[in-house]
Amino acid sequence: MSEQNLEALRSQIDALNLEILRLINERAEVVNEIGKIKEKQGVNRYDPLRERHMLNLLRENNKGPLNQMTVDYIFKQIFKTALKQLEAEKKKELLV
Amino acid sequence: MSEQNLEALRSQIDALNLEILRLINERAEVVNEIGKIKEKQGVNRYDPLRERHMLNLLRENNKGPLNQMTVDYIFKQIFKTALKQLEAEKKKELLV
């Protein structure tokens, strides 16, 4: 009985993972668009004030069960790694 | 003109962040449910085979622009931190 429950819950996790995957990729596409505009403006991609704004908005809207420390940590990783990959690709383009 | 575009893109990012927040919290709730079942069964919460299965599924379904290294990294952080917080709360319950 609980083995069946376990399987059902794991299917839920798999579905949620795929939905999160879709959203972080969609997010990366928008970050890329922002990068292009900033490049034209000659502005740095990394903007600590904007990052603070995003984390504050997440804080105001976090209903748990994850606490704010966990949410901050996960999103900082998302911010950092997405930017890192996009910058690496930009560098490759420049080398071609 | 591009300043307006920038604002629109940032609003998109904010909306995506909140949607990701909602999903990682929903995910944590399911992880908690799984933890309760595993506890009854006397099984360890951390399951490296299950983690491998989840990462493989994400790999098969990743359409980019984030590459697999980035996706693996972000999800490992999500897996780890969610579990860590839930274990810490469990410990607190035991101390009460």
Short mmCIF file of C-alpha atoms in Angstrom, two decimals:
data_model
loop_
_atom_site.label_atom_id
_atom_site.label_comp_id
_atom_site.label_asym_id
_atom_site.label_seq_id
_atom_site.Cartn_x
_atom_site.Cartn_y
_atom_site.Cartn_z
CA MET A 1 0.00 0.00 0.00
CA SER A 2 2.58 2.59 1.03
CA GLU A 3 4.85 1.25 -1.73
CA GLN A 4 2.13 2.33 -4.18
CA ASN A 5 1.90 5.71 -2.46
CA LEU A 6 5.65 6.06 -2.76
CA GLU A 7 5.48 5.44 -6.50
CA ALA A 8 2.68 7.97 -6.92
CA LEU A 9 4.60 10.58 -4.96
CA ARG A 10 7.74 9.92 -7.00
CA SER A 11 5.77 10.43 -10.21
CA GLN A 12 4.65 13.76 -8.78
CA ILE A 13 8.28 14.70 -8.09
CA ASP A 14 9.29 13.72 -11.63
CA ALA A 15 6.51 15.88 -13.09
CA LEU A 16 7.47 18.82 -10.86
CA ASN A 17 11.16 18.45 -11.81
CA LEU A 18 10.29 18.62 -15.51
CA GLU A 19 8.13 21.68 -14.95
CA ILE A 20 10.96 23.38 -13.01
CA LEU A 21 13.36 22.42 -15.83
CA ARG A 22 11.07 24.04 -18.40
CA LEU A 23 10.83 27.23 -16.34
CA ILE A 24 14.57 27.62 -15.64
CA ASN A 25 15.22 27.19 -19.37
CA GLU A 26 12.54 29.75 -20.22
CA ARG A 27 14.14 32.02 -17.63
CA ALA A 28 17.57 31.56 -19.25
CA GLU A 29 16.12 32.62 -22.61
CA VAL A 30 14.82 35.86 -21.10
CA VAL A 31 18.15 36.43 -19.31
CA ASN A 32 19.79 36.07 -22.73
CA GLU A 33 17.46 38.69 -24.23
CA ILE A 34 18.26 41.05 -21.36
CA GLY A 35 21.97 40.41 -21.95
CA LYS A 36 21.63 41.50 -25.58
CA ILE A 37 19.94 44.78 -24.63
CA LYS A 38 22.49 45.49 -21.92
CA GLU A 39 25.31 44.79 -24.32
CA LYS A 40 23.96 47.39 -26.75
CA GLN A 41 23.76 49.83 -23.85
CA GLY A 42 27.29 48.93 -22.78
CA VAL A 43 26.07 48.00 -19.28
CA ASN A 44 27.41 45.15 -17.13
CA ARG A 45 25.24 42.04 -17.09
CA TYR A 46 25.54 41.42 -13.39
CA ASP A 47 23.45 43.84 -11.38
CA PRO A 48 23.53 43.33 -7.59
CA LEU A 49 20.62 45.76 -7.00
CA ARG A 50 18.42 43.83 -9.41
CA GLU A 51 19.43 40.58 -7.71
CA ARG A 52 18.47 42.06 -4.33
CA HIS A 53 15.09 43.11 -5.76
CA MET A 54 14.45 39.59 -7.06
CA LEU A 55 15.37 37.98 -3.73
CA ASN A 56 13.14 40.45 -1.84
CA LEU A 57 10.21 39.66 -4.11
CA LEU A 58 10.77 35.95 -3.52
CA ARG A 59 10.95 36.55 0.23
CA GLU A 60 7.63 38.43 0.22
CA ASN A 61 5.97 35.62 -1.71
CA ASN A 62 7.46 32.57 -0.04
CA LYS A 63 4.75 30.53 1.65
CA GLY A 64 7.03 27.57 2.51
CA PRO A 65 7.66 24.81 3.46
CA LEU A 66 11.11 25.85 2.22
CA ASN A 67 12.48 28.58 4.45
CA GLN A 68 13.98 31.79 3.19
CA MET A 69 17.59 30.67 3.61
CA THR A 70 16.94 27.66 1.38
CA VAL A 71 15.03 29.72 -1.20
CA ASP A 72 17.77 32.40 -1.26
CA TYR A 73 20.41 29.72 -1.71
CA ILE A 74 18.64 27.89 -4.54
CA PHE A 75 17.89 31.10 -6.44
CA LYS A 76 21.42 32.45 -6.05
CA GLN A 77 22.61 29.21 -7.68
CA ILE A 78 20.06 29.66 -10.48
CA PHE A 79 21.11 33.30 -11.02
CA LYS A 80 24.82 32.49 -10.95
CA THR A 81 24.93 29.37 -13.11
CA ALA A 82 22.59 30.71 -15.79
CA LEU A 83 24.70 33.85 -16.14
CA LYS A 84 27.94 31.85 -16.09
CA GLN A 85 26.86 29.59 -18.94
CA LEU A 86 25.58 32.48 -21.03
CA GLU A 87 28.82 34.43 -20.52
CA ALA A 88 30.86 31.36 -21.51
CA GLU A 89 28.84 31.06 -24.72
CA LYS A 90 29.31 34.75 -25.45
CA LYS A 91 33.08 34.30 -25.07
CA LYS A 92 32.98 31.39 -27.51
CA GLU A 93 31.12 33.52 -30.06
CA LEU A 94 33.79 36.20 -29.73
CA LEU A 95 36.52 33.64 -30.36
CA VAL A 96 34.97 32.43 -33.63
CA MET B 1 12.66 51.99 -26.33
CA SER B 2 15.07 49.27 -25.20
CA GLU B 3 14.65 50.57 -21.62
CA GLN B 4 10.95 49.65 -21.95
CA ASN B 5 11.90 46.25 -23.36
CA LEU B 6 14.25 45.74 -20.44
CA GLU B 7 11.43 46.45 -17.98
CA ALA B 8 9.09 44.04 -19.77
CA LEU B 9 11.74 41.30 -19.76
CA ARG B 10 12.44 41.89 -16.08
CA SER B 11 8.74 41.50 -15.31
CA GLN B 12 8.86 38.20 -17.16
CA ILE B 13 11.81 37.10 -15.02
CA ASP B 14 9.97 38.11 -11.84
CA ALA B 15 6.92 36.08 -12.89
CA LEU B 16 9.08 33.06 -13.78
CA ASN B 17 10.92 33.30 -10.44
CA LEU B 18 7.64 33.23 -8.54
CA GLU B 19 6.44 30.26 -10.53
CA ILE B 20 9.71 28.40 -9.85
CA LEU B 21 9.35 29.31 -6.15
CA ARG B 22 5.85 27.84 -6.08
CA LEU B 23 7.06 24.62 -7.71
CA ILE B 24 10.11 24.08 -5.48
CA ASN B 25 7.86 24.54 -2.44
CA GLU B 26 5.31 22.11 -3.85
CA ARG B 27 8.20 19.72 -4.51
CA ALA B 28 9.39 20.07 -0.90
CA GLU B 29 5.91 19.15 0.33
CA VAL B 30 5.98 15.94 -1.70
CA VAL B 31 9.54 15.18 -0.51
CA ASN B 32 8.19 15.55 3.02
CA GLU B 33 5.40 13.06 2.32
CA ILE B 34 7.94 10.61 0.88
CA GLY B 35 10.08 11.10 3.99
CA LYS B 36 7.16 10.10 6.22
CA ILE B 37 6.56 6.87 4.28
CA LYS B 38 10.26 6.01 4.26
CA GLU B 39 10.46 6.64 7.96
CA LYS B 40 7.66 4.14 8.59
CA GLN B 41 9.53 1.66 6.42
CA GLY B 42 12.76 2.40 8.26
CA VAL B 43 14.51 3.31 5.01
CA ASN B 44 17.10 6.07 4.55
CA ARG B 45 15.77 9.27 2.99
CA TYR B 46 18.70 9.82 0.69
CA ASP B 47 18.63 7.44 -2.25
CA PRO B 48 21.47 7.87 -4.79
CA LEU B 49 19.80 5.57 -7.36
CA ARG B 50 16.61 7.61 -7.26
CA GLU B 51 18.67 10.80 -7.64
CA ARG B 52 20.41 9.30 -10.69
CA HIS B 53 17.01 8.39 -12.18
CA MET B 54 15.76 11.97 -11.68
CA LEU B 55 18.88 13.48 -13.27
CA ASN B 56 18.62 11.09 -16.23
CA LEU B 57 15.00 12.03 -16.80
CA LEU B 58 15.96 15.71 -16.74
CA ARG B 59 18.78 15.03 -19.19
CA GLU B 60 16.43 13.28 -21.62
CA ASN B 61 13.99 16.19 -21.46
CA ASN B 62 16.36 19.13 -21.47
CA LYS B 63 15.82 21.26 -24.57
CA GLY B 64 18.15 24.10 -23.45
CA PRO B 65 19.38 26.83 -23.58
CA LEU B 66 20.79 25.66 -20.23
CA ASN B 67 23.26 22.85 -20.82
CA GLN B 68 23.22 19.59 -18.93
CA MET B 69 26.04 20.56 -16.58
CA THR B 70 24.10 23.62 -15.46
CA VAL B 71 20.84 21.69 -15.10
CA ASP B 72 22.55 18.92 -13.11
CA TYR B 73 24.15 21.47 -10.85
CA ILE B 74 20.95 23.44 -10.16
CA PHE B 75 18.93 20.30 -9.45
CA LYS B 76 21.58 18.80 -7.18
CA GLN B 77 21.34 22.01 -5.15
CA ILE B 78 17.54 21.73 -5.07
CA PHE B 79 17.72 18.06 -4.00
CA LYS B 80 20.36 18.72 -1.34
CA THR B 81 19.00 21.87 0.27
CA ALA B 82 15.39 20.69 0.40
CA LEU B 83 16.45 17.47 2.11
CA LYS B 84 18.79 19.32 4.46
CA GLN B 85 16.06 21.65 5.68
CA LEU B 86 13.56 18.85 6.13
CA GLU B 87 16.09 16.78 8.10
CA ALA B 88 16.88 19.78 10.32
CA GLU B 89 13.16 20.22 11.05
CA LYS B 90 12.84 16.53 11.81
CA LYS B 91 15.69 16.83 14.30
CA LYS B 92 13.95 19.80 15.95
CA GLU B 93 10.74 17.77 16.28
CA LEU B 94 12.71 15.00 17.98
CA LEU B 95 14.21 17.48 20.43
CA VAL B 96 10.80 18.81 21.51
#
